mmCIF file of C-alpha atoms (C1' of nucleotides) and ligand atoms in Angstrom:
data_model
loop_
_atom_site.group_PDB
_atom_site.id
_atom_site.type_symbol
_atom_site.label_atom_id
_atom_site.label_comp_id
_atom_site.label_asym_id
_atom_site.label_seq_id
_atom_site.Cartn_x
_atom_site.Cartn_y
_atom_site.Cartn_z
ATOM 1 C CA MET A 47 214.951 -100.680 -28.940
ATOM 2 C CA SER A 48 216.309 -98.965 -25.910
ATOM 3 C CA ASN A 49 219.520 -97.221 -26.732
ATOM 4 C CA ILE A 50 221.340 -99.499 -24.415
ATOM 5 C CA CYS A 51 224.094 -99.893 -26.944
ATOM 6 C CA ASP A 52 227.443 -98.225 -26.712
ATOM 7 C CA HIS A 53 226.811 -96.856 -30.124
ATOM 8 C CA ASN A 54 230.326 -95.723 -30.812
ATOM 9 C CA ARG A 55 231.216 -99.337 -30.399
ATOM 10 C CA CYS A 56 228.430 -100.398 -32.803
ATOM 11 C CA LYS A 57 229.712 -97.998 -35.416
ATOM 12 C CA LYS A 58 233.308 -98.947 -35.003
ATOM 13 C CA SER A 59 232.527 -102.604 -35.287
ATOM 14 C CA ALA A 60 230.344 -102.088 -38.350
ATOM 15 C CA ARG A 61 232.984 -99.941 -39.997
ATOM 16 C CA LYS A 62 235.624 -102.545 -39.377
ATOM 17 C CA ALA A 63 233.421 -105.278 -40.809
ATOM 18 C CA ALA A 64 232.711 -103.172 -43.869
ATOM 19 C CA GLU A 65 236.354 -102.452 -44.527
ATOM 20 C CA HIS A 66 237.282 -106.062 -44.040
ATOM 21 C CA LEU A 67 234.511 -107.249 -46.323
ATOM 22 C CA CYS A 68 235.379 -104.819 -49.093
ATOM 23 C CA LYS A 69 239.002 -105.842 -48.999
ATOM 24 C CA GLU A 70 237.969 -109.473 -49.164
ATOM 25 C CA LEU A 71 235.664 -108.879 -52.115
ATOM 26 C CA GLY A 72 238.243 -106.760 -53.883
ATOM 27 C CA VAL A 73 235.930 -103.777 -54.140
ATOM 28 C CA ARG A 74 236.490 -100.230 -53.001
ATOM 29 C CA PHE A 75 234.947 -98.588 -49.985
ATOM 30 C CA THR A 76 234.758 -95.260 -51.755
ATOM 31 C CA THR A 77 233.824 -91.862 -50.388
ATOM 32 C CA HIS A 78 230.166 -92.011 -51.361
ATOM 33 C CA ARG A 79 229.782 -95.517 -50.083
ATOM 34 C CA ARG A 80 231.455 -94.699 -46.820
ATOM 35 C CA ARG A 81 229.402 -91.562 -46.505
ATOM 36 C CA VAL A 82 226.078 -93.364 -46.910
ATOM 37 C CA PHE A 83 227.295 -96.078 -44.586
ATOM 38 C CA GLU A 84 228.124 -93.551 -41.868
ATOM 39 C CA ILE A 85 224.801 -91.804 -42.293
ATOM 40 C CA ILE A 86 222.920 -95.047 -41.885
ATOM 41 C CA TRP A 87 224.998 -95.943 -38.890
ATOM 42 C CA GLN A 88 224.247 -92.725 -37.033
ATOM 43 C CA SER A 89 221.628 -94.746 -35.214
ATOM 44 C CA HIS A 90 219.660 -97.966 -35.309
ATOM 45 C CA LYS A 91 216.750 -96.159 -36.895
ATOM 46 C CA ALA A 92 215.412 -96.885 -40.342
ATOM 47 C CA MET A 93 216.320 -94.193 -42.852
ATOM 48 C CA SER A 94 214.692 -93.544 -46.187
ATOM 49 C CA ALA A 95 216.696 -92.861 -49.319
ATOM 50 C CA ALA A 96 215.411 -89.290 -49.250
ATOM 51 C CA GLN A 97 216.594 -88.738 -45.700
ATOM 52 C CA ILE A 98 219.991 -90.062 -46.620
ATOM 53 C CA MET A 99 220.161 -87.895 -49.712
ATOM 54 C CA GLN A 100 219.490 -84.801 -47.647
ATOM 55 C CA GLN A 101 222.567 -85.530 -45.605
ATOM 56 C CA MET A 102 224.565 -86.126 -48.761
ATOM 57 C CA ASP A 103 224.527 -82.379 -49.513
ATOM 58 C CA ASN A 104 221.462 -83.085 -51.617
ATOM 59 C CA SER A 105 223.608 -84.831 -54.169
ATOM 60 C CA GLN A 106 221.881 -86.315 -57.180
ATOM 61 C CA PRO A 107 219.804 -89.444 -56.553
ATOM 62 C CA PRO A 108 221.992 -91.901 -58.459
ATOM 63 C CA ILE A 109 224.875 -91.242 -56.100
ATOM 64 C CA THR A 110 222.879 -92.361 -53.116
ATOM 65 C CA TYR A 111 220.985 -95.185 -54.792
ATOM 66 C CA ARG A 112 224.180 -96.677 -56.138
ATOM 67 C CA ALA A 113 225.783 -96.623 -52.736
ATOM 68 C CA LEU A 114 222.687 -98.173 -51.183
ATOM 69 C CA ASP A 115 222.688 -100.942 -53.767
ATOM 70 C CA PHE A 116 226.314 -101.575 -53.113
ATOM 71 C CA LEU A 117 225.909 -101.768 -49.352
ATOM 72 C CA LYS A 118 222.836 -103.942 -49.637
ATOM 73 C CA ASN A 119 224.483 -106.371 -52.005
ATOM 74 C CA ALA A 120 227.514 -106.539 -49.756
ATOM 75 C CA GLY A 121 225.210 -107.475 -46.886
ATOM 76 C CA LEU A 122 226.190 -104.422 -44.857
ATOM 77 C CA ILE A 123 222.711 -102.990 -44.591
ATOM 78 C CA HIS A 124 219.167 -104.306 -44.740
ATOM 79 C CA HIS A 125 216.445 -102.936 -46.941
ATOM 80 C CA VAL A 126 213.357 -102.640 -44.783
ATOM 81 C CA THR A 127 210.796 -103.269 -47.483
ATOM 82 C CA SER A 128 207.727 -102.510 -45.426
ATOM 83 C CA LEU A 129 209.004 -98.983 -44.753
ATOM 84 C CA ASN A 130 211.063 -98.604 -47.887
ATOM 85 C CA ALA A 131 213.995 -97.661 -45.745
ATOM 86 C CA TYR A 132 217.421 -98.899 -44.751
ATOM 87 C CA VAL A 133 219.193 -99.918 -41.586
ATOM 88 C CA GLY A 134 222.680 -101.110 -40.754
ATOM 89 C CA CYS A 135 223.305 -104.806 -40.161
ATOM 90 C CA LEU A 136 225.566 -106.053 -37.431
ATOM 91 C CA HIS A 137 225.589 -109.687 -38.440
ATOM 92 C CA THR A 138 228.134 -109.296 -41.153
ATOM 93 C CA GLN A 139 229.866 -112.512 -40.254
ATOM 94 C CA ASN A 140 227.432 -114.481 -42.360
ATOM 95 C CA PRO A 141 226.449 -112.103 -45.103
ATOM 96 C CA ASN A 142 223.678 -114.378 -46.319
ATOM 97 C CA HIS A 143 221.719 -114.394 -43.108
ATOM 98 C CA ILE A 144 218.101 -113.413 -43.099
ATOM 99 C CA GLY A 145 217.204 -110.138 -41.498
ATOM 100 C CA GLN A 146 214.543 -110.530 -38.856
ATOM 101 C CA LEU A 147 213.604 -107.097 -37.717
ATOM 102 C CA LEU A 148 211.553 -105.609 -34.933
ATOM 103 C CA ILE A 149 210.646 -102.188 -36.227
ATOM 104 C CA CYS A 150 209.122 -99.508 -34.063
ATOM 105 C CA THR A 151 206.765 -97.398 -36.150
ATOM 106 C CA SER A 152 206.848 -94.730 -33.513
ATOM 107 C CA CYS A 153 210.581 -94.033 -33.167
ATOM 108 C CA TYR A 154 211.819 -96.127 -36.110
ATOM 109 C CA ASN A 155 214.383 -97.841 -34.008
ATOM 110 C CA ILE A 156 215.102 -101.331 -35.190
ATOM 111 C CA VAL A 157 216.335 -104.386 -33.357
ATOM 112 C CA GLU A 158 217.636 -107.199 -35.454
ATOM 113 C CA LEU A 159 217.012 -110.611 -33.997
ATOM 114 C CA GLU A 160 219.672 -113.245 -34.050
ATOM 115 C CA PRO A 161 219.709 -115.278 -37.225
ATOM 116 C CA LYS A 162 217.583 -118.433 -37.100
ATOM 117 C CA THR A 163 215.059 -117.187 -34.568
ATOM 118 C CA ALA A 164 211.952 -117.704 -36.658
ATOM 119 C CA ILE A 165 213.382 -119.053 -39.788
ATOM 120 C CA GLU A 166 213.520 -122.779 -39.252
ATOM 121 C CA LYS A 167 209.872 -123.527 -39.710
ATOM 122 C CA LEU A 168 209.671 -121.238 -42.671
ATOM 123 C CA THR A 169 212.588 -122.974 -44.322
ATOM 124 C CA PHE A 170 211.055 -126.338 -43.552
ATOM 125 C CA GLU A 171 207.771 -125.299 -45.159
ATOM 126 C CA ALA A 172 209.565 -123.954 -48.195
ATOM 127 C CA LYS A 173 211.301 -127.276 -48.651
ATOM 128 C CA GLN A 174 207.952 -129.048 -48.414
ATOM 129 C CA HIS A 175 206.781 -126.942 -51.322
ATOM 130 C CA GLY A 176 209.877 -127.629 -53.391
ATOM 131 C CA PHE A 177 210.660 -123.939 -53.163
ATOM 132 C CA ARG A 178 214.244 -122.673 -53.355
ATOM 133 C CA PRO A 179 214.560 -119.622 -51.118
ATOM 134 C CA ASN A 180 216.785 -116.837 -52.205
ATOM 135 C CA GLN A 181 215.920 -113.839 -50.106
ATOM 136 C CA THR A 182 213.633 -113.514 -47.138
ATOM 137 C CA HIS A 183 212.117 -110.574 -45.354
ATOM 138 C CA ILE A 184 210.805 -110.917 -41.851
ATOM 139 C CA GLU A 185 209.594 -107.601 -40.592
ATOM 140 C CA MET A 186 207.498 -107.074 -37.541
ATOM 141 C CA LEU A 187 206.109 -103.562 -37.198
ATOM 142 C CA GLY A 188 204.821 -102.314 -33.899
ATOM 143 C CA THR A 189 205.771 -100.267 -30.894
ATOM 144 C CA CYS A 190 208.910 -100.715 -28.866
ATOM 145 C CA LYS A 191 209.253 -100.822 -25.112
ATOM 146 C CA ASP A 192 210.367 -97.216 -24.795
ATOM 147 C CA CYS A 193 207.613 -95.835 -26.947
ATOM 148 C CA LEU A 194 205.040 -97.892 -25.090
ATOM 149 C CA LYS A 195 206.311 -96.366 -21.863
ATOM 150 C CA ASN A 196 206.030 -92.868 -23.322
ATOM 151 C CA GLU A 197 202.510 -93.624 -24.483
ATOM 152 C CA ARG A 198 201.486 -94.494 -20.959
ATOM 153 C CA ASN A 199 203.054 -91.358 -19.503
ATOM 154 C CA ALA A 200 201.467 -89.094 -22.067
ATOM 155 C CA MET B 235 203.023 -122.615 -56.907
ATOM 156 C CA SER B 236 201.788 -125.369 -59.082
ATOM 157 C CA ASN B 237 198.430 -124.476 -60.466
ATOM 158 C CA ILE B 238 196.965 -127.431 -58.740
ATOM 159 C CA CYS B 239 194.093 -125.335 -57.532
ATOM 160 C CA ASP B 240 190.641 -125.419 -59.008
ATOM 161 C CA HIS B 241 190.923 -121.736 -59.490
ATOM 162 C CA ASN B 242 187.299 -121.081 -60.207
ATOM 163 C CA ARG B 243 186.723 -122.468 -56.799
ATOM 164 C CA CYS B 244 189.394 -120.188 -55.303
ATOM 165 C CA LYS B 245 187.759 -117.176 -56.878
ATOM 166 C CA LYS B 246 184.280 -118.125 -55.884
ATOM 167 C CA SER B 247 185.305 -118.704 -52.321
ATOM 168 C CA ALA B 248 187.203 -115.426 -52.152
ATOM 169 C CA ARG B 249 184.319 -113.530 -53.676
ATOM 170 C CA LYS B 250 181.918 -114.998 -51.198
ATOM 171 C CA ALA B 251 184.177 -114.117 -48.288
ATOM 172 C CA ALA B 252 184.526 -110.570 -49.592
ATOM 173 C CA GLU B 253 180.794 -110.070 -49.940
ATOM 174 C CA HIS B 254 180.163 -111.520 -46.537
ATOM 175 C CA LEU B 255 182.838 -109.362 -44.955
ATOM 176 C CA CYS B 256 181.582 -106.167 -46.551
ATOM 177 C CA LYS B 257 178.074 -106.829 -45.418
ATOM 178 C CA GLU B 258 179.336 -107.469 -41.937
ATOM 179 C CA LEU B 259 181.360 -104.261 -41.887
ATOM 180 C CA GLY B 260 178.495 -102.286 -43.355
ATOM 181 C CA VAL B 261 180.574 -101.083 -46.288
ATOM 182 C CA ARG B 262 179.848 -101.405 -49.968
ATOM 183 C CA PHE B 263 181.526 -103.744 -52.379
ATOM 184 C CA THR B 264 181.356 -101.198 -55.146
ATOM 185 C CA THR B 265 182.143 -101.569 -58.816
ATOM 186 C CA HIS B 266 185.735 -100.363 -58.593
ATOM 187 C CA ARG B 267 186.447 -102.437 -55.544
ATOM 188 C CA ARG B 268 184.969 -105.515 -57.104
ATOM 189 C CA ARG B 269 186.829 -104.843 -60.313
ATOM 190 C CA VAL B 270 190.218 -104.626 -58.614
ATOM 191 C CA PHE B 271 189.364 -107.637 -56.540
ATOM 192 C CA GLU B 272 188.557 -109.704 -59.626
ATOM 193 C CA ILE B 273 191.715 -108.555 -61.378
ATOM 194 C CA ILE B 274 193.845 -109.603 -58.444
ATOM 195 C CA TRP B 275 192.064 -112.906 -58.241
ATOM 196 C CA GLN B 276 192.707 -113.805 -61.852
ATOM 197 C CA SER B 277 195.595 -115.838 -60.511
ATOM 198 C CA HIS B 278 197.765 -116.376 -57.475
ATOM 199 C CA LYS B 279 200.417 -114.128 -58.952
ATOM 200 C CA ALA B 280 201.549 -110.875 -57.428
ATOM 201 C CA MET B 281 200.279 -107.866 -59.331
ATOM 202 C CA SER B 282 201.609 -104.330 -59.186
ATOM 203 C CA ALA B 283 199.321 -101.327 -58.941
ATOM 204 C CA ALA B 284 200.363 -100.371 -62.472
ATOM 205 C CA GLN B 285 199.403 -103.761 -63.858
ATOM 206 C CA ILE B 286 196.055 -103.509 -62.185
ATOM 207 C CA MET B 287 195.498 -99.989 -63.476
ATOM 208 C CA GLN B 288 196.111 -101.154 -67.013
ATOM 209 C CA GLN B 289 193.262 -103.571 -66.675
ATOM 210 C CA MET B 290 191.071 -100.849 -65.199
ATOM 211 C CA ASP B 291 190.806 -99.197 -68.625
ATOM 212 C CA ASN B 292 193.751 -97.075 -67.558
ATOM 213 C CA SER B 293 191.551 -95.253 -65.111
ATOM 214 C CA GLN B 294 193.156 -92.575 -62.983
ATOM 215 C CA PRO B 295 195.496 -93.754 -60.211
ATOM 216 C CA PRO B 296 193.330 -92.736 -57.241
ATOM 217 C CA ILE B 297 190.595 -95.110 -58.377
ATOM 218 C CA THR B 298 192.884 -98.081 -58.137
ATOM 219 C CA TYR B 299 194.823 -97.007 -55.071
ATOM 220 C CA ARG B 300 191.638 -96.387 -53.139
ATOM 221 C CA ALA B 301 190.309 -99.796 -53.987
ATOM 222 C CA LEU B 302 193.616 -101.411 -53.045
ATOM 223 C CA ASP B 303 193.614 -99.620 -49.709
ATOM 224 C CA PHE B 304 190.099 -100.732 -49.080
ATOM 225 C CA LEU B 305 190.802 -104.369 -49.880
ATOM 226 C CA LYS B 306 193.987 -104.381 -47.865
ATOM 227 C CA ASN B 307 192.355 -102.843 -44.820
ATOM 228 C CA ALA B 308 189.520 -105.314 -45.096
ATOM 229 C CA GLY B 309 192.074 -108.128 -45.035
ATOM 230 C CA LEU B 310 191.039 -109.382 -48.460
ATOM 231 C CA ILE B 311 194.426 -108.989 -50.076
ATOM 232 C CA HIS B 312 198.034 -108.860 -48.944
ATOM 233 C CA HIS B 313 200.480 -106.159 -49.828
ATOM 234 C CA VAL B 314 203.695 -107.887 -50.844
ATOM 235 C CA THR B 315 206.100 -105.227 -49.669
ATOM 236 C CA SER B 316 209.236 -106.748 -51.103
ATOM 237 C CA LEU B 317 207.756 -106.604 -54.600
ATOM 238 C CA ASN B 318 205.459 -103.679 -54.041
ATOM 239 C CA ALA B 319 202.607 -105.745 -55.353
ATOM 240 C CA TYR B 320 199.369 -107.332 -54.246
ATOM 241 C CA VAL B 321 197.911 -110.800 -53.998
ATOM 242 C CA GLY B 322 194.598 -112.227 -52.875
ATOM 243 C CA CYS B 323 194.288 -113.767 -49.440
ATOM 244 C CA LEU B 324 192.317 -116.904 -48.819
ATOM 245 C CA HIS B 325 192.497 -116.863 -45.060
ATOM 246 C CA THR B 326 189.734 -114.358 -44.604
ATOM 247 C CA GLN B 327 188.321 -116.180 -41.620
ATOM 248 C CA ASN B 328 190.754 -114.423 -39.328
ATOM 249 C CA PRO B 329 191.349 -111.081 -40.944
ATOM 250 C CA ASN B 330 194.200 -110.232 -38.588
ATOM 251 C CA HIS B 331 196.371 -113.169 -39.471
ATOM 252 C CA ILE B 332 199.913 -112.629 -40.622
ATOM 253 C CA GLY B 333 200.657 -113.283 -44.242
ATOM 254 C CA GLN B 334 203.525 -115.706 -44.690
ATOM 255 C CA LEU B 335 204.275 -115.847 -48.355
ATOM 256 C CA LEU B 336 206.407 -117.969 -50.619
ATOM 257 C CA ILE B 337 206.964 -115.780 -53.634
ATOM 258 C CA CYS B 338 208.442 -117.047 -56.859
ATOM 259 C CA THR B 339 210.486 -114.296 -58.473
ATOM 260 C CA SER B 340 210.384 -116.172 -61.721
ATOM 261 C CA CYS B 341 206.657 -116.653 -62.293
ATOM 262 C CA TYR B 342 205.388 -114.461 -59.441
ATOM 263 C CA ASN B 343 203.087 -117.136 -58.210
ATOM 264 C CA ILE B 344 202.539 -116.946 -54.494
ATOM 265 C CA VAL B 345 201.673 -119.592 -51.962
ATOM 266 C CA GLU B 346 200.435 -118.411 -48.634
ATOM 267 C CA LEU B 347 201.413 -120.609 -45.750
ATOM 268 C CA GLU B 348 198.961 -121.462 -43.050
ATOM 269 C CA PRO B 349 198.846 -118.897 -40.275
ATOM 270 C CA LYS B 350 201.210 -119.607 -37.381
ATOM 271 C CA THR B 351 203.805 -121.547 -39.338
ATOM 272 C CA ALA B 352 206.799 -119.422 -38.455
ATOM 273 C CA ILE B 353 205.295 -116.853 -36.266
ATOM 274 C CA GLU B 354 205.472 -118.324 -32.818
ATOM 275 C CA LYS B 355 209.148 -117.807 -32.209
ATOM 276 C CA LEU B 356 208.996 -114.364 -33.642
ATOM 277 C CA THR B 357 206.150 -113.425 -31.351
ATOM 278 C CA PHE B 358 208.013 -114.899 -28.420
ATOM 279 C CA GLU B 359 211.094 -112.859 -29.219
ATOM 280 C CA ALA B 360 209.050 -109.724 -29.620
ATOM 281 C CA LYS B 361 207.586 -110.258 -26.182
ATOM 282 C CA GLN B 362 211.073 -110.710 -24.753
ATOM 283 C CA HIS B 363 211.921 -107.271 -26.107
ATOM 284 C CA GLY B 364 208.778 -105.682 -24.686
ATOM 285 C CA PHE B 365 207.699 -104.991 -28.239
ATOM 286 C CA ARG B 366 204.024 -104.761 -29.166
ATOM 287 C CA PRO B 367 203.572 -106.150 -32.675
ATOM 288 C CA ASN B 368 201.060 -104.565 -34.918
ATOM 289 C CA GLN B 369 201.766 -105.763 -38.423
ATOM 290 C CA THR B 370 204.170 -108.382 -39.664
ATOM 291 C CA HIS B 371 205.546 -109.246 -43.060
ATOM 292 C CA ILE B 372 207.092 -112.600 -43.746
ATOM 293 C CA GLU B 373 208.113 -112.878 -47.333
ATOM 294 C CA MET B 374 210.379 -115.503 -48.750
ATOM 295 C CA LEU B 375 211.508 -114.817 -52.291
ATOM 296 C CA GLY B 376 212.928 -117.568 -54.418
ATOM 297 C CA THR B 377 212.061 -120.021 -57.137
ATOM 298 C CA CYS B 378 209.114 -122.346 -57.083
ATOM 299 C CA LYS B 379 209.045 -126.021 -57.928
ATOM 300 C CA ASP B 380 207.692 -125.493 -61.427
ATOM 301 C CA CYS B 381 210.178 -122.828 -62.341
ATOM 302 C CA LEU B 382 213.015 -124.923 -60.966
ATOM 303 C CA LYS B 383 211.889 -127.740 -63.234
ATOM 304 C CA ASN B 384 211.796 -125.413 -66.220
ATOM 305 C CA GLU B 385 215.272 -124.171 -65.379
ATOM 306 C CA ARG B 386 216.630 -127.712 -65.511
ATOM 307 C CA ASN B 387 214.915 -128.420 -68.837
ATOM 308 C CA ALA B 388 216.136 -125.211 -70.413
ATOM 309 C "C1'" DT C 57 158.765 -88.045 -49.794
ATOM 310 C "C1'" DT C 58 161.977 -84.962 -48.720
ATOM 311 C "C1'" DT C 59 166.041 -83.829 -46.623
ATOM 312 C "C1'" DG C 60 170.509 -84.329 -44.867
ATOM 313 C "C1'" DC C 61 174.569 -86.907 -43.945
ATOM 314 C "C1'" DA C 62 178.265 -89.889 -45.022
ATOM 315 C "C1'" DA C 63 180.368 -92.770 -48.182
ATOM 316 C "C1'" DC C 64 182.087 -92.969 -52.475
ATOM 317 C "C1'" DT C 65 183.710 -91.225 -57.111
ATOM 318 C "C1'" DG C 66 185.853 -88.092 -60.746
ATOM 319 C "C1'" DT C 67 189.446 -85.242 -61.937
ATOM 320 C "C1'" DT C 68 193.435 -82.428 -61.888
ATOM 321 C "C1'" DA C 69 197.625 -81.664 -60.706
ATOM 322 C "C1'" DC C 70 201.437 -82.534 -58.117
ATOM 323 C "C1'" DA C 71 205.011 -84.790 -55.057
ATOM 324 C "C1'" DG C 72 208.040 -88.485 -54.192
ATOM 325 C "C1'" DT C 73 210.887 -92.348 -55.714
ATOM 326 C "C1'" DT C 74 213.818 -94.719 -58.829
ATOM 327 C "C1'" DT C 75 216.178 -95.576 -63.121
ATOM 328 C "C1'" DA C 76 218.205 -95.178 -68.000
ATOM 329 C "C1'" DA C 77 221.741 -93.521 -70.542
ATOM 330 C "C1'" DC C 78 226.027 -91.918 -71.538
ATOM 331 C "C1'" DA C 79 230.059 -89.188 -70.988
ATOM 332 C "C1'" DA C 80 233.989 -88.398 -67.890
ATOM 333 C "C1'" DT C 81 237.417 -90.065 -64.311
ATOM 334 C "C1'" DA C 82 240.011 -92.760 -61.509
ATOM 335 C "C1'" DA C 83 242.163 -97.044 -60.056
ATOM 336 C "C1'" DA C 84 244.545 -101.412 -60.881
ATOM 337 C "C1'" DG C 85 247.163 -104.560 -63.504
ATOM 338 C "C1'" DA C 86 249.828 -106.065 -67.796
ATOM 339 C "C1'" DT D 169 252.829 -96.600 -70.270
ATOM 340 C "C1'" DC D 170 248.752 -98.629 -71.933
ATOM 341 C "C1'" DT D 171 244.513 -101.091 -71.275
ATOM 342 C "C1'" DT D 172 240.762 -102.491 -68.910
ATOM 343 C "C1'" DT D 173 237.402 -102.077 -65.517
ATOM 344 C "C1'" DA D 174 235.175 -99.836 -61.735
ATOM 345 C "C1'" DT D 175 233.286 -95.794 -60.345
ATOM 346 C "C1'" DT D 176 231.403 -91.132 -60.752
ATOM 347 C "C1'" DG D 177 228.857 -86.961 -62.764
ATOM 348 C "C1'" DT D 178 224.906 -85.291 -64.940
ATOM 349 C "C1'" DT D 179 220.629 -84.897 -67.270
ATOM 350 C "C1'" DA D 180 216.376 -86.199 -67.982
ATOM 351 C "C1'" DA D 181 212.701 -89.167 -67.679
ATOM 352 C "C1'" DA D 182 209.834 -92.948 -65.926
ATOM 353 C "C1'" DC D 183 207.419 -94.817 -62.353
ATOM 354 C "C1'" DT D 184 204.633 -94.618 -58.047
ATOM 355 C "C1'" DG D 185 201.585 -92.558 -54.954
ATOM 356 C "C1'" DT D 186 198.775 -88.598 -52.906
ATOM 357 C "C1'" DA D 187 196.450 -83.942 -51.885
ATOM 358 C "C1'" DA D 188 192.652 -81.475 -52.732
ATOM 359 C "C1'" DC D 189 188.193 -80.502 -53.894
ATOM 360 C "C1'" DA D 190 184.003 -80.798 -56.462
ATOM 361 C "C1'" DG D 191 180.391 -83.946 -57.721
ATOM 362 C "C1'" DT D 192 177.513 -87.973 -56.997
ATOM 363 C "C1'" DT D 193 175.196 -91.722 -54.826
ATOM 364 C "C1'" DG D 194 173.034 -94.562 -51.162
ATOM 365 C "C1'" DC D 195 170.752 -94.579 -46.954
ATOM 366 C "C1'" DA D 196 168.127 -93.291 -43.132
ATOM 367 C "C1'" DA D 197 165.666 -89.946 -40.245
ATOM 368 C "C1'" DA D 198 162.256 -86.506 -40.222
HETATM 369 ZN ZN1 ZN E 264 224.129 -99.043 -31.434
HETATM 370 ZN ZN1 ZN E 265 221.285 -108.447 -40.589
HETATM 371 ZN ZN1 ZN E 266 193.675 -120.751 -57.176
HETATM 372 ZN ZN1 ZN E 267 196.521 -114.083 -45.877
#
DNA sequence: TTTGCAACTGTTACAGTTTAACAATAAAGA
DNA sequence: TCTTTATTGTTAAACTGTAACAGTTGCAAA
């Protein structure tokens, strides 16, 4: 969780990936979409639709929800279903990867594990059941290192 | 997915576990709670709160939500966050196990994998990050064997 | 048995979240 | 330029979940 990232670098890289991807898909990275994207990328924390909307000059809900749908479908963000929130994804190289998230319920920072960490066995089991996977959510809620430290010092 | 279960047996077993657990916890398995429990256990399909409420004679929301909270906290059902729905849990022996669900988005049948299938690596990674897990969701959405077969025949 | 506490229920009203629908614009290509 | 498609603006409504508080029930101690 630790903010050990050079976050300007995170943002820049994400932005670049987004622009590249949109060009490739022949879709537009419009103002609203870019706006929501930047808001989400302010940090590695999960953000709810409502929080995002607030920063969108309280624009009407459809504006934000459409942008979120767009970004999600493009694989640029993850929907954190257990929090009903969103977070930026850095693994845009393979847009079909499965998000495996460590989510701190104290500070809402999120670390995304490298693709394939826990997924192999799950995929194997699915195959055993004749199940065709389409979308997978792996979300571990808990407390991150930093927040644990703060707990102890409190 | 396949309804290869003797579902009366599933229900009976779940009911027994629920009664046992409530006794052990010193809480009551009241009418509403039992009602919601039975509704959820009609099948292995995910059910939304709204669907459940319909079958509760359209009783007021708090009735149903309270019962759902109770059952969830008791470990008798799983909250399927990616669908915002609920499903019965058969692994009531260890109430703190992690639900690992194969969810068919065509028929909404759910198979729950045995505890520990995919979780080891995830837990290992969490430890590497100094993260203390508290609650984990592993949900694979897709199409089950039966629905795949129907697709081909359609 | 009575009394008192805690768990549970009933009910109202509200807050929060998401979507439908459709008209208006803007961009891209023929 | 004209046509088509993607995107936006706007309103209103549907859906989902909760706060608050009064009433009731079960249980156990006095
Ligand atoms: Zn960063
Ligand atoms: Zn990702
Ligand atoms: Zn069954
Ligand atoms: Zn379970």
